[in-house]
Coordinates of C-alpha atoms in Angstrom, one line a residue:
M37 CA -53.2 -18.8 4.2
A38 CA -49.8 -19.2 5.8
I39 CA -46.2 -18.5 4.7
A40 CA -43.0 -19.9 6.2
Y41 CA -39.4 -18.8 6.6
G42 CA -36.2 -20.4 7.5
R43 CA -32.5 -19.4 7.8
L44 CA -29.1 -20.9 8.5
S45 CA -26.5 -18.5 9.5
F46 CA -22.7 -18.6 8.8
D47 CA -22.4 -18.0 12.6
D48 CA -23.4 -21.7 13.0
P49 CA -20.4 -23.5 11.6
S50 CA -21.0 -26.6 13.8
R51 CA -24.4 -27.1 12.1
K52 CA -26.2 -27.2 15.5
T53 CA -29.2 -25.4 13.8
S54 CA -31.3 -27.5 11.4
S55 CA -30.8 -26.8 7.8
V56 CA -33.1 -24.6 5.7
R57 CA -34.5 -27.7 4.1
D58 CA -35.3 -29.2 7.6
Q59 CA -36.9 -26.0 8.7
E60 CA -39.1 -26.1 5.6
V61 CA -40.2 -29.7 6.4
A62 CA -41.1 -28.7 10.0
A63 CA -43.0 -25.6 8.8
R64 CA -45.1 -27.6 6.4
R65 CA -45.9 -30.2 9.0
Y66 CA -46.9 -27.5 11.4
A67 CA -49.2 -25.9 8.8
D68 CA -50.8 -29.3 8.1
Q69 CA -51.5 -29.8 11.8
K70 CA -53.2 -26.4 12.0
G71 CA -55.1 -27.0 8.8
W72 CA -53.6 -24.1 7.0
I73 CA -52.7 -23.9 3.3
L74 CA -49.0 -23.0 2.9
H75 CA -48.7 -20.2 0.3
S76 CA -44.9 -20.6 0.0
F77 CA -41.6 -21.1 1.9
H78 CA -38.7 -18.7 1.7
G79 CA -35.3 -19.4 3.1
D80 CA -31.8 -17.8 3.4
H81 CA -28.7 -19.9 3.6
G82 CA -25.5 -18.5 5.1
I83 CA -26.8 -15.0 5.9
T84 CA -26.5 -13.6 9.4
G85 CA -29.6 -12.7 11.4
A86 CA -28.1 -9.3 12.2
T87 CA -29.3 -7.8 9.0
M88 CA -32.7 -7.6 7.2
Q89 CA -31.1 -7.5 3.8
R90 CA -31.9 -11.2 3.1
P91 CA -33.5 -12.1 -0.2
G92 CA -35.8 -14.7 1.3
L93 CA -36.9 -12.4 4.2
Q94 CA -37.5 -9.5 1.8
Q95 CA -39.7 -11.7 -0.4
L96 CA -41.7 -12.8 2.6
L97 CA -42.3 -9.2 3.7
R98 CA -43.4 -8.2 0.2
I99 CA -46.1 -10.9 0.3
V100 CA -47.2 -9.8 3.8
K101 CA -47.5 -6.2 2.6
N102 CA -49.6 -7.4 -0.4
G103 CA -52.1 -8.9 2.1
E104 CA -51.8 -12.4 0.6
V105 CA -51.3 -14.3 3.9
D106 CA -52.5 -14.0 7.5
V107 CA -49.9 -16.3 9.3
V108 CA -46.1 -16.4 9.3
I109 CA -44.4 -19.7 10.4
I110 CA -40.8 -19.9 11.7
E111 CA -38.9 -22.5 13.5
D112 CA -38.0 -20.1 16.4
V113 CA -37.6 -16.4 16.9
D114 CA -33.8 -16.4 16.3
R115 CA -34.4 -17.7 12.7
L116 CA -36.4 -14.5 12.0
G117 CA -33.6 -12.3 13.3
R118 CA -30.9 -11.7 15.9
D119 CA -31.4 -7.9 16.3
Q120 CA -34.0 -6.6 18.7
E121 CA -34.7 -3.4 16.6
H122 CA -35.4 -5.5 13.5
L123 CA -37.6 -7.9 15.3
Q124 CA -39.7 -5.1 16.8
Y125 CA -40.0 -3.5 13.3
M126 CA -41.3 -6.8 11.8
A127 CA -43.7 -7.3 14.7
K128 CA -45.2 -3.9 14.1
L129 CA -45.4 -4.7 10.3
L130 CA -47.2 -8.0 11.0
R131 CA -49.7 -6.3 13.4
A132 CA -50.4 -3.6 10.8
F133 CA -51.5 -6.2 8.2
D134 CA -53.3 -8.5 10.7
V135 CA -50.7 -11.3 10.3
R136 CA -50.0 -13.7 13.2
L137 CA -46.6 -15.1 14.0
H138 CA -46.2 -18.8 14.9
A139 CA -43.0 -20.7 15.9
V140 CA -42.8 -24.5 15.5
A141 CA -41.0 -24.7 18.8
I142 CA -43.5 -22.7 21.0
G143 CA -46.7 -22.0 18.9
P144 CA -48.1 -18.5 18.8
V145 CA -45.5 -15.8 19.5
E146 CA -46.9 -13.0 21.6
D147 CA -45.2 -9.6 21.8
L148 CA -43.6 -10.2 25.2
V149 CA -42.2 -13.6 24.2
L150 CA -40.9 -12.0 21.0
A151 CA -39.1 -9.2 23.0
V152 CA -37.5 -11.6 25.5
K153 CA -36.5 -14.2 22.9
G154 CA -35.1 -11.3 20.7
I155 CA -32.9 -10.1 23.5
I156 CA -31.7 -13.6 24.1
A157 CA -30.9 -14.2 20.4
E158 CA -29.0 -10.9 20.1
E159 CA -27.0 -11.6 23.2
Q160 CA -26.3 -15.2 22.0
R161 CA -24.9 -13.8 18.8
R162 CA -22.5 -11.5 20.7
R163 CA -21.5 -14.5 22.8
I164 CA -20.7 -16.6 19.8
A165 CA -18.6 -13.8 18.3
Y166 CA -16.7 -13.4 21.6
T167 CA -15.9 -17.1 22.2
T168 CA -14.9 -17.6 18.5
R169 CA -12.5 -14.6 18.8
R170 CA -11.1 -15.8 22.1
G171 CA -10.4 -19.3 20.7
L172 CA -8.7 -17.8 17.6
V173 CA -6.5 -15.6 19.8
G174 CA -5.4 -18.6 21.8
K175 CA -4.6 -20.6 18.7
A176 CA -2.6 -17.7 17.3
R177 CA -0.5 -17.6 20.4
R178 CA 0.3 -21.2 19.9
A179 CA 1.4 -20.3 16.3
G180 CA -1.5 -22.3 14.8
A181 CA -3.5 -21.5 11.6
T182 CA -6.3 -19.1 12.4
G183 CA -8.2 -19.3 9.1
G184 CA -8.1 -17.4 6.0
K185 CA -6.0 -18.1 2.9
T186 CA -2.8 -16.4 1.9
L187 CA -1.2 -16.8 -1.6
G188 CA 2.0 -18.7 -1.1
Y189 CA 0.9 -20.8 2.0
V190 CA -1.3 -23.7 2.8
R191 CA -2.5 -25.1 6.1
A192 CA -0.9 -28.4 7.1
V193 CA -2.1 -30.6 10.0
L194 CA 1.0 -31.8 12.0
G195 CA -0.9 -34.1 14.4
L196 CA -3.2 -34.1 17.4
S197 CA -2.7 -32.3 20.8
E198 CA -3.2 -34.1 24.1
D199 CA -6.8 -32.8 24.1
G200 CA -7.5 -34.3 20.7
Y201 CA -7.4 -31.1 18.7
E202 CA -5.6 -30.7 15.5
V203 CA -2.1 -29.1 15.6
D204 CA -1.7 -27.2 12.4
R205 CA 0.8 -24.7 10.8
Y206 CA 1.1 -22.7 7.6
I207 CA 3.7 -24.0 5.2
V208 CA 5.2 -22.5 2.1
V209 CA 3.9 -23.6 -1.3
E210 CA 6.9 -23.0 -3.6
E211 CA 4.9 -22.6 -6.8
E212 CA 2.8 -19.9 -5.3
A213 CA 5.8 -18.4 -3.5
A214 CA 7.5 -17.9 -6.9
L215 CA 4.5 -16.0 -8.1
V216 CA 4.6 -13.8 -5.0
R217 CA 8.3 -13.1 -5.5
R218 CA 7.7 -12.2 -9.1
I219 CA 5.0 -9.7 -8.2
F220 CA 7.3 -8.0 -5.7
E221 CA 10.2 -7.9 -8.2
L222 CA 8.0 -6.4 -11.0
Y223 CA 6.7 -3.7 -8.7
A224 CA 10.1 -2.9 -7.3
T225 CA 11.5 -2.5 -10.8
G226 CA 9.0 0.2 -11.7
H227 CA 6.0 -1.7 -13.2
S228 CA 2.6 -0.2 -12.3
L229 CA 0.0 -2.3 -10.5
K230 CA -2.2 -2.3 -13.7
T231 CA 0.7 -3.5 -15.8
I232 CA 1.4 -6.3 -13.5
C233 CA -2.2 -7.4 -13.5
R234 CA -2.3 -7.3 -17.3
M235 CA 0.8 -9.4 -17.5
L236 CA -0.6 -12.1 -15.2
D237 CA -4.0 -12.1 -17.0
A238 CA -2.2 -12.4 -20.4
E239 CA -0.3 -15.4 -19.1
G240 CA -3.4 -17.1 -17.8
I241 CA -2.3 -17.2 -14.2
P242 CA -5.3 -17.8 -12.0
T243 CA -6.2 -15.2 -9.3
P244 CA -5.9 -16.4 -5.7
S245 CA -9.7 -16.6 -5.3
A246 CA -10.2 -18.6 -8.6
H247 CA -7.4 -20.9 -7.5
W248 CA -8.8 -21.5 -4.0
R249 CA -12.4 -22.0 -5.3
R250 CA -11.2 -24.5 -7.9
R251 CA -13.0 -22.7 -10.7
N252 CA -12.4 -23.4 -14.4
K253 CA -12.1 -19.7 -15.0
V254 CA -8.8 -18.1 -14.0
G255 CA -10.4 -14.8 -13.0
K256 CA -9.1 -11.3 -13.5
W257 CA -6.4 -9.8 -11.4
N258 CA -7.3 -6.6 -9.7
P259 CA -4.7 -3.9 -8.7
S260 CA -6.3 -3.5 -5.3
S261 CA -5.6 -7.1 -4.5
L262 CA -1.9 -6.2 -4.8
S263 CA -1.9 -2.7 -3.2
G264 CA -4.5 -3.2 -0.5
N265 CA -4.1 -1.0 2.5
I266 CA -0.7 -0.2 4.0
E267 CA -2.0 0.7 7.5
R268 CA -4.0 -2.4 7.8
G269 CA -1.4 -4.7 6.2
E270 CA -3.8 -5.8 3.5
G271 CA -2.9 -6.7 -0.1
I272 CA -0.1 -8.9 -1.4
L273 CA 2.5 -6.1 -1.3
N274 CA 1.8 -5.3 2.4
N275 CA 1.4 -8.8 3.9
R276 CA 4.2 -9.2 6.5
A277 CA 3.7 -13.0 6.4
Y278 CA 6.0 -12.9 3.3
V279 CA 8.9 -11.8 5.5
G280 CA 8.1 -14.5 8.1
E281 CA 6.0 -12.3 10.4
R282 CA 2.4 -13.5 10.8
I283 CA 0.2 -11.0 12.7
F284 CA -3.2 -11.9 14.1
N285 CA -5.7 -9.5 15.7
R286 CA -4.3 -6.5 13.8
R287 CA -7.8 -5.4 13.1
N288 CA -11.4 -6.1 13.9
W289 CA -14.6 -5.6 11.9
V290 CA -17.3 -3.3 13.2
E291 CA -20.9 -3.6 12.0
V292 CA -22.1 -0.1 11.2
P293 CA -26.0 0.0 10.8
T294 CA -27.4 1.4 7.6
E295 CA -30.7 3.1 6.9
D296 CA -32.2 0.0 5.3
R297 CA -31.8 -2.0 8.5
G298 CA -28.7 -3.7 7.3
F299 CA -25.1 -3.0 8.1
T300 CA -21.7 -2.5 6.5
R301 CA -18.6 -4.2 8.0
Q302 CA -15.8 -1.7 8.4
P303 CA -12.2 -2.6 9.6
R304 CA -10.7 -0.9 12.6
V305 CA -7.0 -1.3 13.4
N306 CA -6.5 -2.6 17.0
D307 CA -3.9 -1.2 19.4
E308 CA -0.5 -2.7 18.6
S309 CA -0.4 -4.1 22.1
D310 CA -3.3 -6.4 21.3
W311 CA -1.6 -7.9 18.2
V312 CA -0.4 -11.5 18.3
V313 CA 2.8 -11.7 16.4
N314 CA 4.6 -15.0 15.4
I315 CA 8.0 -14.8 13.7
D316 CA 9.1 -17.8 11.8
P317 CA 12.1 -17.5 9.4
D318 CA 11.1 -20.7 7.6
Q319 CA 7.9 -19.0 6.3
R320 CA 9.8 -16.1 4.7
I321 CA 9.2 -15.8 1.0
I322 CA 10.5 -12.3 0.2
P323 CA 14.1 -11.3 1.0
Q324 CA 14.5 -8.2 3.2
D325 CA 16.1 -6.0 0.5
L326 CA 13.3 -6.7 -1.9
W327 CA 10.7 -5.9 0.8
D328 CA 12.4 -2.7 1.7
A329 CA 12.6 -1.7 -2.0
V330 CA 8.8 -2.2 -2.4
K331 CA 8.1 -0.2 0.8
A332 CA 10.4 2.7 -0.4
R333 CA 8.5 2.8 -3.8
Q334 CA 5.2 2.9 -2.0
L335 CA 6.4 5.8 0.2
D336 CA 7.5 7.7 -2.9
A337 CA 4.2 7.1 -4.6
R338 CA 2.3 8.3 -1.6
A339 CA 4.5 11.4 -1.3
A340 CA 3.8 12.2 -5.0
R341 CA 0.1 11.7 -4.5
D342 CA 0.0 13.9 -1.5
E343 CA 2.1 16.6 -3.3
K344 CA -0.3 16.6 -6.2
F345 CA -3.3 16.6 -3.9
N346 CA -2.2 19.8 -2.2
I347 CA -2.1 21.4 -5.7
T348 CA -5.1 19.8 -7.5
G349 CA -7.3 18.6 -4.7
N350 CA -7.5 15.3 -6.5
P351 CA -6.1 12.4 -4.3
L352 CA -5.5 10.3 -7.4
A353 CA -3.6 12.9 -9.4
G354 CA -0.2 12.0 -7.9
A355 CA -0.8 8.3 -8.4
K356 CA -1.1 8.7 -12.1
R357 CA 1.9 7.6 -14.0
P358 CA 3.3 9.6 -17.0
A359 CA 1.2 8.7 -20.1
H360 CA 4.3 9.0 -22.4
L361 CA 8.0 8.7 -22.1
L362 CA 8.4 12.5 -22.2
T363 CA 5.3 13.7 -20.4
D364 CA 5.9 17.1 -18.6
L365 CA 9.5 17.3 -20.0
V366 CA 8.8 19.0 -23.4
V367 CA 8.6 22.8 -23.3
C368 CA 7.7 25.3 -26.1
G369 CA 10.6 27.4 -27.1
A370 CA 8.2 30.3 -28.2
C371 CA 6.1 30.9 -25.1
G372 CA 7.5 28.6 -22.4
E373 CA 4.4 26.5 -21.9
K374 CA 4.5 22.7 -21.9
F375 CA 4.0 20.6 -25.0
I376 CA 1.3 18.1 -24.5
A377 CA 0.2 15.0 -26.4
T378 CA -2.9 15.9 -28.4
G379 CA -3.8 12.5 -29.9
G380 CA -3.0 11.1 -33.3
G381 CA 0.6 10.6 -32.3
R382 CA 1.3 14.4 -32.1
W383 CA 2.5 16.9 -29.5
R384 CA 1.6 20.6 -29.5
C385 CA 2.0 23.6 -27.3
R386 CA -0.7 23.9 -24.7
N387 CA -1.4 27.5 -25.7
H388 CA -2.1 26.5 -29.3
R389 CA -5.7 25.7 -28.4
S390 CA -6.3 29.3 -27.4
A391 CA -4.4 30.6 -30.4
A392 CA -1.9 32.2 -28.1
C393 CA 1.0 30.3 -29.7
D394 CA 1.6 29.3 -33.3
N395 CA 4.5 27.0 -32.7
G396 CA 4.0 23.9 -34.9
S397 CA 3.3 20.4 -33.8
V398 CA 5.8 17.5 -33.7
T399 CA 5.1 13.8 -34.0
S400 CA 5.7 11.4 -31.0
A401 CA 7.9 9.2 -33.2
E402 CA 10.1 12.2 -34.2
L403 CA 10.3 13.6 -30.7
E404 CA 11.2 10.3 -29.0
A405 CA 13.6 9.2 -31.7
R406 CA 15.6 12.4 -31.6
T407 CA 15.6 12.4 -27.8
L408 CA 16.9 8.9 -27.5
R409 CA 19.5 9.6 -30.2
G410 CA 20.6 12.7 -28.3
I411 CA 20.9 10.9 -25.0
R412 CA 22.9 8.1 -26.6
E413 CA 25.2 10.2 -28.8
R414 CA 25.6 13.5 -27.0
L415 CA 24.4 13.2 -23.4
L416 CA 25.4 9.8 -22.1
T417 CA 29.1 9.9 -23.2
P418 CA 32.0 8.7 -21.0
T419 CA 33.9 12.0 -21.7
L420 CA 31.0 14.2 -20.5
I421 CA 30.3 12.1 -17.4
S422 CA 33.9 11.8 -16.3
G423 CA 34.4 15.6 -16.8
F424 CA 31.4 16.3 -14.7
A425 CA 32.6 13.8 -12.0
A426 CA 35.9 15.6 -11.9
E427 CA 34.3 19.0 -11.5
M428 CA 32.0 17.7 -8.9
Q429 CA 34.9 16.2 -7.0
K430 CA 36.6 19.6 -7.0
E431 CA 33.5 21.2 -5.6
L432 CA 33.1 18.5 -2.9
D433 CA 36.8 18.9 -2.0
R434 CA 36.3 22.7 -1.7
A435 CA 33.3 22.3 0.5
H436 CA 35.2 19.7 2.6
Q437 CA 38.1 22.1 2.9
D438 CA 35.8 24.9 4.2
K439 CA 34.5 22.4 6.7
G440 CA 38.1 21.3 7.5
L441 CA 38.9 24.9 8.5
S442 CA 35.9 24.8 10.7
R443 CA 37.1 21.5 12.2
A444 CA 40.6 23.1 12.9
S445 CA 39.0 25.9 14.8
I446 CA 36.8 23.5 16.8
D447 CA 39.9 21.4 17.7
I448 CA 41.7 24.5 19.0
E449 CA 38.8 25.8 21.0
L450 CA 38.1 22.3 22.5
A451 CA 41.8 21.9 23.6
D452 CA 41.7 25.4 25.2
T453 CA 38.5 24.6 27.0
R454 CA 39.8 21.3 28.4
A455 CA 43.0 23.1 29.6
R456 CA 40.9 25.6 31.5
I457 CA 38.8 22.8 33.0
C458 CA 42.0 21.1 34.3
N459 CA 43.3 24.4 35.8
L460 CA 40.0 25.1 37.6
V461 CA 39.8 21.5 39.0
K462 CA 43.4 21.8 40.3
Q463 CA 42.6 25.2 41.9
L464 CA 39.5 23.8 43.6
E465 CA 41.4 20.8 44.9
E466 CA 44.1 23.0 46.5
D467 CA 41.8 25.6 48.0
D468 CA 39.1 24.4 50.3
D469 CA 37.7 27.9 50.6
A470 CA 37.5 28.5 46.8
P471 CA 34.6 30.8 45.9
R472 CA 31.3 29.4 44.5
S473 CA 31.9 31.4 41.3
L474 CA 34.7 28.9 40.3
I475 CA 32.2 26.0 40.6
A476 CA 29.7 27.8 38.4
R477 CA 32.5 28.6 35.9
L478 CA 33.6 24.9 35.8
K479 CA 30.0 23.9 35.0
Q480 CA 29.9 26.4 32.1
L481 CA 33.2 25.1 30.7
E482 CA 32.0 21.4 30.9
E483 CA 28.9 22.3 28.9
A484 CA 31.1 24.1 26.3
E485 CA 33.3 21.0 26.1
A486 CA 30.3 18.7 25.5
R487 CA 29.0 21.0 22.8
L488 CA 32.4 21.3 21.0
A489 CA 32.9 17.5 21.2
S490 CA 29.6 17.0 19.5
E491 CA 30.4 19.5 16.8
Q492 CA 33.7 17.7 16.2
E493 CA 32.1 14.3 15.7
N494 CA 29.5 15.8 13.2
V495 CA 32.1 17.2 10.8
P496 CA 31.6 14.9 7.7
E497 CA 34.4 12.9 6.1
R498 CA 35.6 13.7 2.6
K499 CA 33.4 12.3 -0.1
V500 CA 34.8 10.8 -3.3
V501 CA 33.2 10.4 -6.7
R502 CA 34.6 7.2 -8.1
L503 CA 34.5 5.8 -11.7
P504 CA 36.1 2.4 -12.6
A505 CA 39.2 2.2 -14.8
N506 CA 37.2 0.5 -17.6
Y507 CA 34.4 3.0 -17.3
A508 CA 34.1 3.9 -21.0
A509 CA 33.4 0.3 -22.1
I510 CA 31.0 -0.4 -19.2
Y511 CA 29.2 2.8 -20.0
E512 CA 28.7 2.2 -23.7
K513 CA 27.3 -1.3 -23.0
A514 CA 24.9 0.1 -20.4
V515 CA 23.6 2.8 -22.8
G516 CA 22.9 0.1 -25.4
E517 CA 21.1 -2.0 -22.8
L518 CA 18.9 0.9 -21.7
E519 CA 17.2 1.2 -25.1
A520 CA 16.7 -2.6 -25.3
H521 CA 14.9 -2.5 -21.9
L522 CA 12.5 0.1 -23.2
V523 CA 10.7 -2.6 -25.4
G524 CA 11.2 -5.4 -22.9
V525 CA 9.3 -6.4 -19.8
E526 CA 11.3 -3.9 -17.8
G527 CA 10.1 -1.0 -19.9
A528 CA 8.6 0.9 -16.9
A529 CA 11.9 1.0 -15.1
A530 CA 13.8 1.9 -18.3
R531 CA 11.4 4.9 -18.8
A532 CA 12.0 6.0 -15.2
A533 CA 15.7 5.8 -15.8
I534 CA 15.6 7.9 -19.0
R535 CA 13.3 10.5 -17.6
A536 CA 15.7 11.1 -14.7
L537 CA 18.4 12.0 -17.2
I538 CA 16.4 14.8 -18.8
E539 CA 16.0 18.3 -17.4
R540 CA 13.8 19.4 -20.3
I541 CA 13.4 19.3 -24.1
L542 CA 13.0 22.7 -25.8
V543 CA 11.0 22.7 -29.1
L544 CA 12.0 25.9 -30.8
P545 CA 9.6 27.9 -33.0
G546 CA 8.8 26.6 -36.5
D547 CA 6.0 25.3 -38.7
S548 CA 7.6 22.3 -40.3
R549 CA 4.9 19.6 -40.2
G550 CA 5.9 16.7 -37.9
G551 CA 9.0 18.5 -36.6
K552 CA 11.5 16.7 -38.9
R553 CA 13.4 20.0 -39.6
R554 CA 12.5 21.7 -36.3
S555 CA 15.3 22.8 -34.0
M556 CA 15.2 21.2 -30.6
Q557 CA 17.4 21.3 -27.5
L558 CA 18.0 18.6 -24.9
Q559 CA 19.0 19.8 -21.5
G560 CA 20.4 17.0 -19.4
D561 CA 20.2 16.6 -15.6
L562 CA 23.8 16.1 -14.6
F563 CA 23.0 14.6 -11.3
G564 CA 20.7 12.1 -13.0
M565 CA 23.5 11.3 -15.4
L566 CA 25.9 10.7 -12.6
G567 CA 23.4 8.4 -10.9
F568 CA 23.1 6.4 -14.2
A569 CA 26.9 6.2 -14.3
E570 CA 27.0 4.9 -10.7
R571 CA 24.5 2.2 -11.6
A572 CA 26.2 1.3 -14.8
S573 CA 29.5 0.8 -12.9
S574 CA 27.7 -1.6 -10.6
G575 CA 26.2 -3.5 -13.5
N576 CA 22.5 -2.6 -12.9
I577 CA 21.3 0.4 -14.9
L578 CA 17.7 0.1 -13.9
P579 CA 16.8 1.6 -10.5
R580 CA 14.9 -0.7 -8.1
N581 CA 12.8 2.3 -7.1
A582 CA 11.1 4.7 -9.5
K583 CA 12.6 7.6 -7.5
L584 CA 16.3 7.7 -8.5
P585 CA 18.8 8.4 -5.8
R586 CA 21.5 11.1 -6.2
A587 CA 25.0 9.7 -6.8
V588 CA 26.4 11.3 -3.6
D589 CA 25.0 12.9 -0.5
L590 CA 25.5 16.6 -1.1
E591 CA 24.1 17.7 2.3
G592 CA 24.2 21.5 2.5
I593 CA 26.1 22.2 -0.7
V594 CA 23.4 21.5 -3.3
S595 CA 22.8 25.2 -4.1
P596 CA 26.4 26.1 -4.9
L597 CA 26.8 23.0 -7.0
V598 CA 23.7 23.8 -9.1
A599 CA 24.5 27.5 -9.4
G600 CA 28.2 27.3 -9.8
V601 CA 30.1 27.5 -13.0
G602 CA 30.1 24.2 -14.9
F603 CA 27.0 22.8 -13.1
E604 CA 24.2 24.3 -15.2
P605 CA 22.1 21.8 -17.1
T606 CA 24.0 20.5 -20.1
T607 CA 22.3 21.6 -23.4
F608 CA 22.7 19.9 -26.8
R609 CA 20.9 20.5 -30.1
L610 CA 18.9 17.5 -31.3

């Protein structure tokens, strides 16, 4: 009783090897010539011979172990495998069950022949991989298409070269490019990766793989297809092709053997000197400012993740977005512990579970409604912001004046040093026998001059906090728009903007159910308020990054500004 096996590898794109069906026909003919009954034929299409994790091969080995056959027929040794270790394992297995190995090309396969042909097959596989890579590198250096698909682009054949080969390039597909720009804009304005994917799924937009495979199903968007890996340039948000920079040979795939005689393919980043970089402005889809905004938000997200990891040991803790608008901002006025959402639309002191605090619960609706009303009516008012801006300008001017006094002393010392240098140079020119000590002193003065000149250049210019003349009208309009954004598509960015305005919300003791008659205090972040004012004046109240910038660069005067009179967090009763 005989059994046959055939394989066609994806390493054979030119179809030089006969198909699995052709191998089956040849194996049946060989069995008929030998007078054997063919138990069954098993084949694998499109699976490399470098692994034993092939369904057809595994079925064959199970039949061999069951003792149902005594001959295995293959077309040639390289169809059985292209790894010497795997071939030797299978040879030992066949000997253990008294099964002979025959190849249509050469007849009975002895151990020596199997070893030699196995070495040749393994080396041939390496050679195929090398020549394929070499050809792709050469094509990349000619700015040709090197395979693979990228959302927003399609391969276009421009003609034939002198050698008769196709000359191709990637060109922009505007419909797909618009989708790429939308994904970048959504992420830059504060939407999470999951939210973006849900929006695309809800609109029935096909995933890239579903689009390329021409499937009827649109597929399901996955956040990892957007985020990918920053270091390896993977994922839609990290693909530099969208800024007109196509990189080839950034990474290579290494086959790491596994215990079941298979392998896993792991990417390794190549040295940057080995990269092939082609810059083509015509292929740019994403403007530079939008690309920079996305990169800035990714850096902020990674910094938050790393910060939380140092505390919790959980690498995903910092990547988690606030579950509610006021998460981590609500504090118990009785014990100082945070209020947390406990389900059922209620918030309660964390210590309530251990009976260490009897402060009553409040509903989410009551808490958010009173907070938003307090922000609109008490916190975000033109009078308060303009007053804070005036006080801040006074503090900046005071700090600048202190530094101005320092600048005056530097100017005096620098002028004196330069005068001394001139006197020493004149003395050295007039006296040929001047002592060496004068030369050493001249060198010291020149070093002092360089130091003082550097200090003089680094004295900062006066900073100004500016508000436009029609600031009150602009501000009232911006506050109204902020609440509208909360329920719109830009809700994530609006929540980030609101959270930046709040220092904390203090829920004072009480047992009124739902918190309707509970005393609460809103403490505003004055710097966050000034940042909102700056954006309102520019006509864009939503930050492009989740991390809101300060309105001015305070440098070394942050502490006195926070601690000084008039700069404590502003507190209002809600």
